[in-house]
Short mmCIF file of C-alpha atoms in Angstrom, two decimals:
data_model
loop_
_atom_site.label_atom_id
_atom_site.label_comp_id
_atom_site.label_asym_id
_atom_site.label_seq_id
_atom_site.Cartn_x
_atom_site.Cartn_y
_atom_site.Cartn_z
CA MET I 226 -29.27 -27.74 -7.15
CA LEU I 227 -31.15 -30.99 -8.00
CA LEU I 228 -28.52 -33.03 -6.17
CA ASN I 229 -28.84 -30.85 -3.04
CA SER I 230 -32.64 -31.10 -3.12
CA PHE I 231 -32.41 -34.88 -3.40
CA ILE I 232 -30.06 -35.06 -0.41
CA PHE I 233 -32.35 -32.83 1.64
CA LEU I 234 -35.25 -35.15 0.84
CA LEU I 235 -33.23 -38.20 1.92
CA VAL I 236 -32.23 -36.43 5.15
CA PHE I 237 -35.85 -35.64 5.89
CA ILE I 238 -36.94 -39.22 5.28
CA ILE I 239 -34.12 -40.64 7.39
CA ILE I 240 -34.78 -38.22 10.27
CA CYS I 241 -38.42 -39.23 10.16
CA SER I 242 -37.20 -42.82 10.46
CA PHE I 243 -35.07 -41.80 13.49
CA ASN I 244 -31.78 -42.73 11.78
CA LEU I 245 -29.96 -39.56 12.88
CA TYR I 246 -26.49 -41.04 12.30
CA VAL I 247 -27.03 -41.59 8.58
CA ALA I 248 -28.75 -38.20 8.29
CA THR I 249 -25.73 -36.47 9.81
CA LEU I 250 -23.39 -38.17 7.33
CA LEU I 251 -25.52 -36.99 4.42
CA LEU I 252 -25.52 -33.42 5.73
CA ILE I 253 -21.69 -33.48 5.90
CA ILE I 254 -21.50 -34.73 2.29
CA MET I 255 -23.85 -31.96 1.19
CA GLY I 256 -21.68 -29.39 2.98
CA LEU I 257 -18.62 -30.61 1.12
CA LEU I 258 -20.45 -30.37 -2.20
CA ASN I 259 -21.53 -26.81 -1.43
CA THR I 260 -17.99 -25.87 -0.37
CA GLY I 261 -16.65 -27.06 -3.72
CA HIS I 262 -19.35 -25.07 -5.52
CA ASP I 263 -18.51 -21.92 -3.52
CA GLN I 264 -14.81 -22.31 -4.31
CA THR I 265 -15.64 -22.62 -7.99
CA ASN I 266 -17.67 -19.41 -7.84
CA GLN I 267 -14.87 -17.65 -5.99
CA GLN I 268 -12.39 -18.77 -8.65
CA LYS I 269 -14.67 -17.31 -11.32
CA ASP I 270 -14.52 -13.98 -9.48
CA ILE I 271 -10.90 -13.54 -10.61
CA GLY I 272 -10.99 -11.02 -13.41
CA THR I 273 -14.77 -10.55 -13.19
CA ALA I 274 -14.38 -6.97 -14.34
CA LEU I 275 -12.49 -8.07 -17.45
CA LYS I 276 -15.46 -10.13 -18.54
CA ASN I 277 -18.19 -7.50 -18.34
CA GLY I 278 -16.29 -5.06 -20.58
CA LYS I 279 -17.87 -1.97 -18.98
CA GLU I 280 -14.90 -0.75 -16.96
CA ILE I 281 -13.89 2.91 -16.90
CA LEU I 282 -10.84 3.57 -14.72
CA PHE I 283 -9.80 6.72 -12.91
CA GLN I 284 -6.21 7.35 -11.87
CA GLY I 285 -6.70 9.07 -8.54
CA PHE I 286 -3.34 10.80 -8.07
CA ASN I 287 -0.37 12.50 -9.73
CA TRP I 288 3.34 12.73 -8.93
CA GLU I 289 2.86 15.49 -6.33
CA SER I 290 -0.14 14.03 -4.49
CA HIS I 291 1.91 12.92 -1.49
CA LYS I 292 2.16 16.57 -0.41
CA TYR I 293 -1.54 17.13 0.15
CA ASN I 294 -3.13 14.76 2.75
CA TRP I 295 -4.19 12.70 -0.22
CA TRP I 296 -6.48 10.12 1.32
CA GLU I 297 -8.58 12.89 2.86
CA ASN I 298 -8.55 14.88 -0.38
CA LEU I 299 -9.78 11.91 -2.40
CA GLU I 300 -12.42 11.01 0.16
CA SER I 301 -13.99 14.43 -0.37
CA LYS I 302 -14.22 13.71 -4.12
CA VAL I 303 -15.57 10.15 -4.03
CA GLY I 304 -19.16 11.19 -4.72
CA GLU I 305 -18.14 13.23 -7.75
CA ILE I 306 -15.92 10.43 -9.10
CA ALA I 307 -18.73 7.89 -8.76
CA LYS I 308 -21.27 10.23 -10.35
CA ALA I 309 -18.99 10.65 -13.38
CA GLY I 310 -19.39 6.95 -14.11
CA PHE I 311 -16.05 5.43 -13.12
CA THR I 312 -15.93 1.84 -11.88
CA SER I 313 -12.47 1.63 -10.28
CA VAL I 314 -10.03 4.15 -8.81
CA TRP I 315 -6.31 3.46 -9.12
CA LEU I 316 -4.65 4.70 -5.91
CA PRO I 317 -0.93 5.31 -5.32
CA PRO I 318 1.12 2.66 -3.49
CA PRO I 319 -0.52 2.26 -0.07
CA THR I 320 2.44 1.06 2.00
CA HIS I 321 5.56 2.59 3.52
CA SER I 322 8.19 3.72 1.04
CA PHE I 323 11.68 5.20 1.14
CA SER I 324 10.56 7.88 -1.35
CA PRO I 325 7.36 9.88 -0.68
CA GLN I 326 5.60 8.84 -3.91
CA GLY I 327 5.57 5.19 -2.79
CA TYR I 328 7.55 3.54 -5.57
CA THR I 329 10.56 2.49 -3.47
CA PRO I 330 8.79 0.26 -0.91
CA GLN I 331 10.34 -0.84 2.34
CA ASN I 332 7.92 -1.90 5.11
CA LEU I 333 5.11 -3.52 3.13
CA TYR I 334 2.84 -3.97 6.15
CA SER I 335 2.82 -0.32 7.24
CA LEU I 336 -0.12 1.70 5.88
CA ASN I 337 1.12 5.00 7.29
CA THR I 338 2.56 6.90 4.34
CA ASN I 339 3.02 10.40 2.96
CA TYR I 340 -0.47 10.08 1.47
CA GLY I 341 -1.99 9.80 4.94
CA SER I 342 -2.55 7.49 7.88
CA GLU I 343 -3.92 3.96 7.92
CA HIS I 344 -7.10 5.37 9.47
CA HIS I 345 -7.62 7.83 6.60
CA LEU I 346 -6.85 5.19 3.97
CA LYS I 347 -9.43 2.81 5.39
CA ALA I 348 -11.98 5.63 5.65
CA LEU I 349 -11.39 6.36 1.94
CA LEU I 350 -11.80 2.70 0.97
CA ALA I 351 -15.00 2.43 3.02
CA LYS I 352 -16.50 5.50 1.35
CA MET I 353 -15.55 4.20 -2.09
CA LYS I 354 -17.30 0.95 -1.32
CA GLN I 355 -20.44 2.84 -0.26
CA HIS I 356 -20.44 4.52 -3.69
CA LYS I 357 -19.80 1.20 -5.49
CA LEU I 358 -16.33 2.28 -6.60
CA ARG I 359 -13.65 -0.40 -6.53
CA SER I 360 -10.22 0.49 -5.13
CA MET I 361 -7.09 -0.46 -7.05
CA ALA I 362 -3.84 -0.95 -5.13
CA ASP I 363 -0.59 -0.05 -6.88
CA ILE I 364 1.54 -3.18 -6.36
CA VAL I 365 5.28 -2.44 -6.38
CA ILE I 366 7.04 -5.80 -6.08
CA ASN I 367 9.87 -5.54 -8.60
CA HIS I 368 12.24 -3.90 -6.12
CA ARG I 369 12.50 -3.05 -2.45
CA VAL I 370 14.71 -0.75 -0.35
CA GLY I 371 16.71 -2.55 2.33
CA THR I 372 17.14 -1.46 5.93
CA THR I 373 20.58 -2.97 6.54
CA GLN I 374 23.82 -3.23 4.61
CA GLY I 375 24.60 -6.78 3.59
CA ARG I 376 26.91 -8.37 1.06
CA GLY I 377 29.09 -5.82 -0.72
CA GLY I 378 28.00 -2.99 1.57
CA ILE I 379 24.67 -2.74 -0.30
CA TYR I 380 21.37 -2.19 1.49
CA ASN I 381 20.05 -5.58 0.43
CA ARG I 382 18.80 -6.91 3.77
CA PHE I 383 15.41 -6.17 5.30
CA ASP I 384 16.09 -6.59 9.02
CA GLY I 385 13.75 -5.20 11.67
CA ILE I 386 10.58 -5.02 9.57
CA PRO I 387 7.97 -7.55 8.43
CA LEU I 388 9.20 -9.78 5.58
CA SER I 389 12.71 -9.59 7.02
CA TRP I 390 14.45 -11.13 4.01
CA ASP I 391 18.21 -11.50 3.64
CA GLU I 392 20.35 -11.15 0.48
CA HIS I 393 18.87 -14.31 -1.04
CA ALA I 394 15.68 -12.37 -1.76
CA VAL I 395 17.64 -10.01 -4.02
CA THR I 396 18.70 -10.96 -7.56
CA SER I 397 22.37 -11.63 -8.16
CA ASP I 398 22.56 -8.97 -10.88
CA THR I 399 21.39 -6.25 -8.47
CA GLY I 400 23.72 -7.02 -5.54
CA GLY I 401 22.05 -10.00 -3.90
CA LEU I 402 22.65 -13.73 -3.44
CA GLY I 403 19.56 -14.84 -5.35
CA ASN I 404 19.20 -15.95 -8.95
CA ARG I 405 19.40 -13.70 -11.99
CA LYS I 406 16.50 -11.46 -12.97
CA THR I 407 13.64 -12.93 -14.99
CA GLY I 408 12.99 -9.53 -16.56
CA ALA I 409 14.38 -6.02 -16.96
CA ILE I 410 16.49 -4.51 -14.16
CA PHE I 411 15.19 -1.49 -12.26
CA GLN I 412 18.45 0.37 -11.74
CA GLY I 413 19.66 1.69 -8.40
CA PHE I 414 17.65 -0.57 -6.09
CA PRO I 415 17.70 -4.21 -4.92
CA ASN I 416 15.46 -6.14 -7.32
CA ILE I 417 13.33 -8.87 -5.76
CA ASP I 418 14.06 -12.47 -6.79
CA HIS I 419 10.64 -13.96 -7.57
CA THR I 420 12.18 -17.38 -8.32
CA GLN I 421 12.57 -17.93 -4.55
CA ASP I 422 9.72 -19.93 -3.01
CA PHE I 423 9.89 -18.06 0.30
CA VAL I 424 9.67 -14.70 -1.50
CA ARG I 425 6.58 -15.69 -3.46
CA LYS I 426 4.94 -17.15 -0.36
CA ASP I 427 5.49 -13.88 1.51
CA ILE I 428 4.26 -11.75 -1.41
CA ILE I 429 1.12 -13.88 -1.71
CA GLY I 430 0.46 -13.45 2.01
CA TRP I 431 0.85 -9.68 1.65
CA LEU I 432 -1.41 -9.49 -1.42
CA ARG I 433 -4.08 -11.50 0.38
CA TRP I 434 -3.80 -9.08 3.31
CA LEU I 435 -4.28 -6.09 0.99
CA ARG I 436 -7.20 -7.82 -0.69
CA HIS I 437 -9.08 -9.25 2.26
CA ASN I 438 -7.95 -7.30 5.34
CA VAL I 439 -7.27 -3.82 4.00
CA GLY I 440 -10.06 -4.02 1.42
CA PHE I 441 -8.51 -3.39 -2.00
CA GLU I 442 -10.37 -5.12 -4.83
CA ASP I 443 -8.17 -4.45 -7.89
CA PHE I 444 -4.40 -4.53 -8.49
CA ARG I 445 -2.08 -2.58 -10.76
CA PHE I 446 1.35 -4.21 -11.19
CA ASP I 447 4.14 -1.63 -11.37
CA PHE I 448 7.17 -2.17 -13.66
CA ALA I 449 5.68 -5.44 -14.88
CA LYS I 450 8.47 -6.09 -17.36
CA GLY I 451 10.86 -6.53 -14.43
CA PHE I 452 9.81 -10.10 -13.59
CA SER I 453 8.26 -13.00 -15.43
CA ALA I 454 4.52 -12.77 -16.13
CA LYS I 455 4.09 -16.31 -14.80
CA TYR I 456 4.62 -14.94 -11.28
CA VAL I 457 1.91 -12.33 -11.85
CA LYS I 458 -0.38 -15.22 -12.81
CA GLU I 459 0.50 -17.02 -9.57
CA TYR I 460 -0.14 -13.91 -7.49
CA ILE I 461 -3.50 -13.20 -9.16
CA GLU I 462 -4.67 -16.79 -8.71
CA ALA I 463 -3.71 -16.68 -5.03
CA ALA I 464 -5.09 -13.25 -4.07
CA LYS I 465 -8.12 -13.24 -6.41
CA PRO I 466 -8.48 -9.54 -7.27
CA LEU I 467 -11.50 -8.60 -9.37
CA PHE I 468 -9.44 -6.69 -11.94
CA CYS I 469 -5.73 -6.43 -12.73
CA VAL I 470 -3.66 -4.30 -15.06
CA GLY I 471 0.08 -4.40 -15.67
CA GLU I 472 2.46 -1.58 -16.51
CA TYR I 473 4.45 -3.22 -19.29
CA TRP I 474 6.10 -0.02 -20.53
CA ASP I 475 8.38 -0.77 -23.45
CA SER I 476 9.80 1.76 -25.89
CA CYS I 477 7.90 2.15 -29.17
CA ASN I 478 9.74 1.65 -32.46
CA TYR I 479 11.42 4.81 -33.76
CA ARG I 480 13.64 5.78 -36.65
CA GLY I 481 15.69 8.52 -35.11
CA SER I 482 13.11 10.84 -33.56
CA SER I 483 10.31 9.72 -35.91
CA LEU I 484 7.79 7.12 -34.73
CA ASP I 485 7.49 4.14 -37.08
CA TYR I 486 4.07 3.61 -38.65
CA ASN I 487 4.15 -0.11 -37.91
CA GLN I 488 4.15 -0.83 -34.17
CA ASP I 489 3.13 -4.49 -34.42
CA SER I 490 6.23 -5.78 -32.63
CA HIS I 491 5.64 -3.30 -29.81
CA ARG I 492 2.04 -4.33 -29.19
CA GLN I 493 3.00 -7.98 -29.58
CA ARG I 494 5.39 -7.70 -26.63
CA ILE I 495 2.57 -6.36 -24.46
CA ILE I 496 0.25 -9.12 -25.67
CA ASN I 497 2.92 -11.73 -24.89
CA TRP I 498 3.01 -10.42 -21.32
CA ILE I 499 -0.79 -10.64 -21.03
CA ASP I 500 -0.63 -14.21 -22.32
CA GLY I 501 2.03 -14.97 -19.73
CA THR I 502 -0.38 -14.01 -16.95
CA GLY I 503 -2.77 -16.67 -18.18
CA GLN I 504 -4.85 -13.85 -19.66
CA LEU I 505 -5.84 -12.91 -16.09
CA SER I 506 -4.46 -9.37 -16.36
CA ALA I 507 -5.01 -6.52 -18.76
CA ALA I 508 -2.15 -4.16 -19.67
CA PHE I 509 -1.80 -0.46 -20.24
CA ASP I 510 -1.89 0.16 -23.98
CA PHE I 511 1.34 2.10 -24.41
CA THR I 512 1.21 1.34 -28.13
CA THR I 513 -2.03 3.25 -28.56
CA LYS I 514 -0.74 6.15 -26.45
CA GLY I 515 2.46 6.44 -28.49
CA ILE I 516 0.62 6.40 -31.81
CA LEU I 517 -2.29 8.61 -30.72
CA GLN I 518 -0.10 11.42 -29.41
CA GLU I 519 1.70 11.57 -32.77
CA ALA I 520 -1.53 11.26 -34.77
CA VAL I 521 -3.15 14.32 -33.19
CA LYS I 522 -0.33 16.48 -34.56
CA GLY I 523 -1.79 16.07 -38.06
CA GLU I 524 -0.88 12.44 -38.80
CA PHE I 525 -4.22 10.70 -38.28
CA TRP I 526 -3.32 8.13 -40.93
CA ARG I 527 -1.43 6.45 -38.11
CA LEU I 528 -4.73 5.40 -36.47
CA ARG I 529 -5.46 2.69 -39.04
CA ASP I 530 -3.09 -0.27 -39.30
CA GLY I 531 -2.37 -2.32 -42.41
CA GLN I 532 -5.44 -4.49 -41.77
CA GLY I 533 -7.77 -1.52 -41.32
CA LYS I 534 -7.93 -1.89 -37.53
CA PRO I 535 -6.85 0.34 -34.63
CA PRO I 536 -3.04 0.12 -34.45
CA GLY I 537 -2.50 -0.53 -30.72
CA VAL I 538 -3.22 -3.43 -28.40
CA MET I 539 -6.81 -2.21 -28.76
CA GLY I 540 -6.85 -3.43 -32.34
CA TRP I 541 -5.73 -6.97 -31.51
CA TRP I 542 -7.02 -7.66 -27.98
CA PRO I 543 -9.38 -4.86 -26.90
CA SER I 544 -10.71 -6.61 -23.79
CA ARG I 545 -7.17 -6.56 -22.34
CA SER I 546 -6.22 -3.06 -23.56
CA VAL I 547 -6.28 -0.35 -20.89
CA THR I 548 -6.08 2.90 -22.82
CA PHE I 549 -4.94 6.23 -21.41
CA VAL I 550 -3.80 9.69 -22.45
CA ASP I 551 -1.34 10.45 -19.65
CA ASN I 552 -0.42 9.27 -16.16
CA HIS I 553 1.82 10.25 -13.24
CA ASP I 554 4.94 9.21 -15.17
CA THR I 555 4.22 10.34 -18.72
CA GLY I 556 2.52 13.57 -17.64
CA SER I 557 2.23 15.41 -14.31
CA THR I 558 5.44 17.13 -13.17
CA GLN I 559 7.61 14.27 -14.47
CA ALA I 560 6.41 14.61 -18.08
CA HIS I 561 8.52 11.71 -19.34
CA TRP I 562 6.33 11.20 -22.44
CA PRO I 563 3.54 13.79 -22.36
CA PHE I 564 0.50 13.95 -24.60
CA PRO I 565 0.33 17.29 -26.48
CA SER I 566 -1.54 19.53 -24.02
CA ASP I 567 -3.54 21.35 -26.72
CA HIS I 568 -4.89 18.04 -28.06
CA ILE I 569 -5.97 16.41 -24.78
CA MET I 570 -9.65 16.37 -25.65
CA GLU I 571 -8.99 14.73 -29.02
CA GLY I 572 -7.20 12.02 -27.08
CA TYR I 573 -10.14 11.51 -24.73
CA ALA I 574 -12.65 11.65 -27.60
CA TYR I 575 -10.74 8.71 -29.10
CA ILE I 576 -10.25 6.45 -26.06
CA LEU I 577 -13.67 7.12 -24.48
CA THR I 578 -15.54 6.21 -27.67
CA HIS I 579 -13.40 3.23 -28.67
CA PRO I 580 -13.10 -0.34 -27.39
CA GLY I 581 -10.61 -1.15 -24.69
CA ILE I 582 -10.80 -0.06 -21.05
CA PRO I 583 -10.30 3.73 -20.90
CA THR I 584 -8.53 5.55 -18.06
CA VAL I 585 -8.90 9.20 -17.10
CA PHE I 586 -6.02 10.98 -15.34
CA TYR I 587 -6.61 12.93 -12.11
CA ASP I 588 -5.06 16.15 -13.42
CA HIS I 589 -7.37 16.31 -16.43
CA LEU I 590 -10.52 15.81 -14.37
CA PHE I 591 -9.69 18.04 -11.41
CA GLU I 592 -6.84 20.41 -12.31
CA TRP I 593 -7.42 21.47 -15.92
CA GLY I 594 -10.57 23.46 -15.29
CA ASN I 595 -14.31 22.96 -15.45
CA SER I 596 -14.48 22.96 -19.25
CA ILE I 597 -12.18 19.91 -19.62
CA ARG I 598 -13.93 18.15 -16.72
CA ASN I 599 -17.37 18.69 -18.25
CA GLN I 600 -16.23 17.54 -21.69
CA ILE I 601 -14.76 14.34 -20.25
CA ALA I 602 -17.95 13.72 -18.25
CA LYS I 603 -20.08 14.10 -21.41
CA LEU I 604 -17.92 11.60 -23.29
CA ILE I 605 -18.22 9.09 -20.44
CA ASP I 606 -21.98 9.60 -20.44
CA VAL I 607 -22.16 8.87 -24.19
CA ARG I 608 -20.04 5.74 -23.72
CA LYS I 609 -22.32 4.39 -20.99
CA ARG I 610 -25.64 5.40 -22.56
CA GLU I 611 -24.77 3.92 -25.95
CA GLY I 612 -23.33 0.72 -24.50
CA ILE I 613 -19.76 1.02 -25.75
CA GLU I 614 -17.73 -1.77 -24.14
CA SER I 615 -14.19 -3.09 -24.25
CA ARG I 616 -15.09 -5.47 -27.09
CA SER I 617 -17.21 -3.09 -29.20
CA SER I 618 -16.59 -3.22 -32.95
CA VAL I 619 -14.83 -0.41 -34.83
CA ARG I 620 -15.34 0.53 -38.48
CA ILE I 621 -12.78 3.15 -39.48
CA LEU I 622 -14.19 5.51 -42.11
CA GLU I 623 -11.34 8.01 -42.54
CA ALA I 624 -7.72 8.08 -41.44
CA LYS I 625 -5.72 10.78 -43.19
CA GLN I 626 -3.61 13.81 -42.40
CA ASN I 627 -6.10 16.00 -40.52
CA LEU I 628 -9.02 13.65 -40.00
CA TYR I 629 -9.94 10.40 -38.29
CA SER I 630 -13.51 9.14 -38.16
CA ALA I 631 -15.09 5.83 -37.17
CA ILE I 632 -18.33 4.09 -36.24
CA ILE I 633 -18.17 2.20 -32.96
CA GLY I 634 -20.62 -0.57 -32.18
CA ASP I 635 -23.06 0.72 -34.82
CA LYS I 636 -24.45 3.22 -32.30
CA VAL I 637 -21.75 5.89 -32.11
CA CYS I 638 -19.94 7.85 -34.81
CA MET I 639 -17.02 10.15 -34.03
CA LYS I 640 -14.35 12.27 -35.61
CA ILE I 641 -11.18 13.99 -34.43
CA GLY I 642 -8.90 16.37 -36.30
CA SER I 643 -9.05 19.87 -37.75
CA ALA I 644 -10.80 18.84 -40.98
CA SER I 645 -14.52 19.48 -41.22
CA TRP I 646 -16.51 16.24 -41.32
CA CYS I 647 -19.87 14.78 -40.41
CA PRO I 648 -21.56 11.42 -41.10
CA SER I 649 -22.68 10.82 -44.68
CA ALA I 650 -25.89 12.54 -45.78
CA SER I 651 -27.35 9.11 -46.44
CA HIS I 652 -27.11 8.41 -42.72
CA THR I 653 -29.75 10.87 -41.52
CA GLN I 654 -30.27 8.92 -38.29
CA TRP I 655 -27.21 10.47 -36.63
CA GLU I 656 -27.59 13.29 -34.09
CA LEU I 657 -24.80 15.22 -32.38
CA ALA I 658 -24.18 13.91 -28.86
CA THR I 659 -21.24 16.09 -27.81
CA SER I 660 -18.45 18.09 -29.40
CA GLY I 661 -15.49 20.36 -28.72
CA HIS I 662 -12.37 21.74 -30.33
CA ASN I 663 -11.40 19.35 -33.17
CA TYR I 664 -13.74 16.54 -32.11
CA ALA I 665 -17.38 15.55 -32.40
CA VAL I 666 -19.45 12.51 -31.41
CA TRP I 667 -22.81 11.47 -32.85
CA ARG I 668 -25.30 8.84 -31.75
CA LYS I 669 -28.19 7.21 -33.59
CA GLN I 670 -31.52 8.98 -33.22
#
């Protein structure tokens, strides 16, 4: 600022002296300085939402949403979603797909899908922006369905559509002529070879289009363990979304059908992925989900690790932990790994009062009845009013068979489980903020 003021003063003096040539040169230099400053500010915008710690995400769809004119349906609910206190809405994949749910993409530049037309999508995004809700695009770039049979009779060519790649864009271990995968294979489909320069250039162009032309502000990376995290870093740096989260879904550690108490190696793998993105992306906390849905069955001792901290990614890196109870894969009609339905509110009482970045699933807010919706809304209200953030401290008071209790950020006390419990009588400053079946939350008077 001082430098710019000095240059302006010099320009004024020179103009007064009628030396317009020198004045023009100084104005050009000042423009270059300002451009550099603007670029620096824009770079800082990457991951802005990670830094403020106040994010509350809403997953705005389930596995069957493609059947119901979804963009129009969601547009009618935007006001209610915003009023509930959410900051970002995770939408299903926005581009053309071989399957109706959107997770087998084909023409990446077509916004006409089973969820609705391009017109209705853009109307939804515009309304979300009016209500200060960010839109999160579901980015499916691990695999892609070809249009034409290529080498080996496999549909591994993409002729006749934008990004018309040949077999070199497909990894050699999934039927292409590219290099080997840099992550896990998604079976049954051509997996994209992110080691190819032309592939990454095209993906970056597409992500920038989604970000700046279509209007998405946040990204969710599907099947993130399918390709190296360093490419996610490259894509984030190029497209500059405000918030990113990766689906690094790895199996928890089991002994037979019994979940191990110690899940350190599981959460470490997720943390390694976050590190690989240059810490630019958060990740869904599958460790916390796996432990929490066993704990609510009467094993609340699981919710305190050997160091007295929360046992998931939340306990080690809360600002990058995106917590959730269920989603379109684990719950909904797929139910691959569902949370016990009679303990849903204990799950939300935990994630909405604890550090990390909590996510609420569409079904629970809009399809499980008014009682569940109102209870979730009250928990969100407590979180916002009492200033619980992704980095808030946790002091675990109890973690035993039928009881878990903790103080979060010194302003909120909570308990879940069937055991009767309330804050110590010596702590008379606590007042009940909200409660329900097997959970209660207190705040300081």
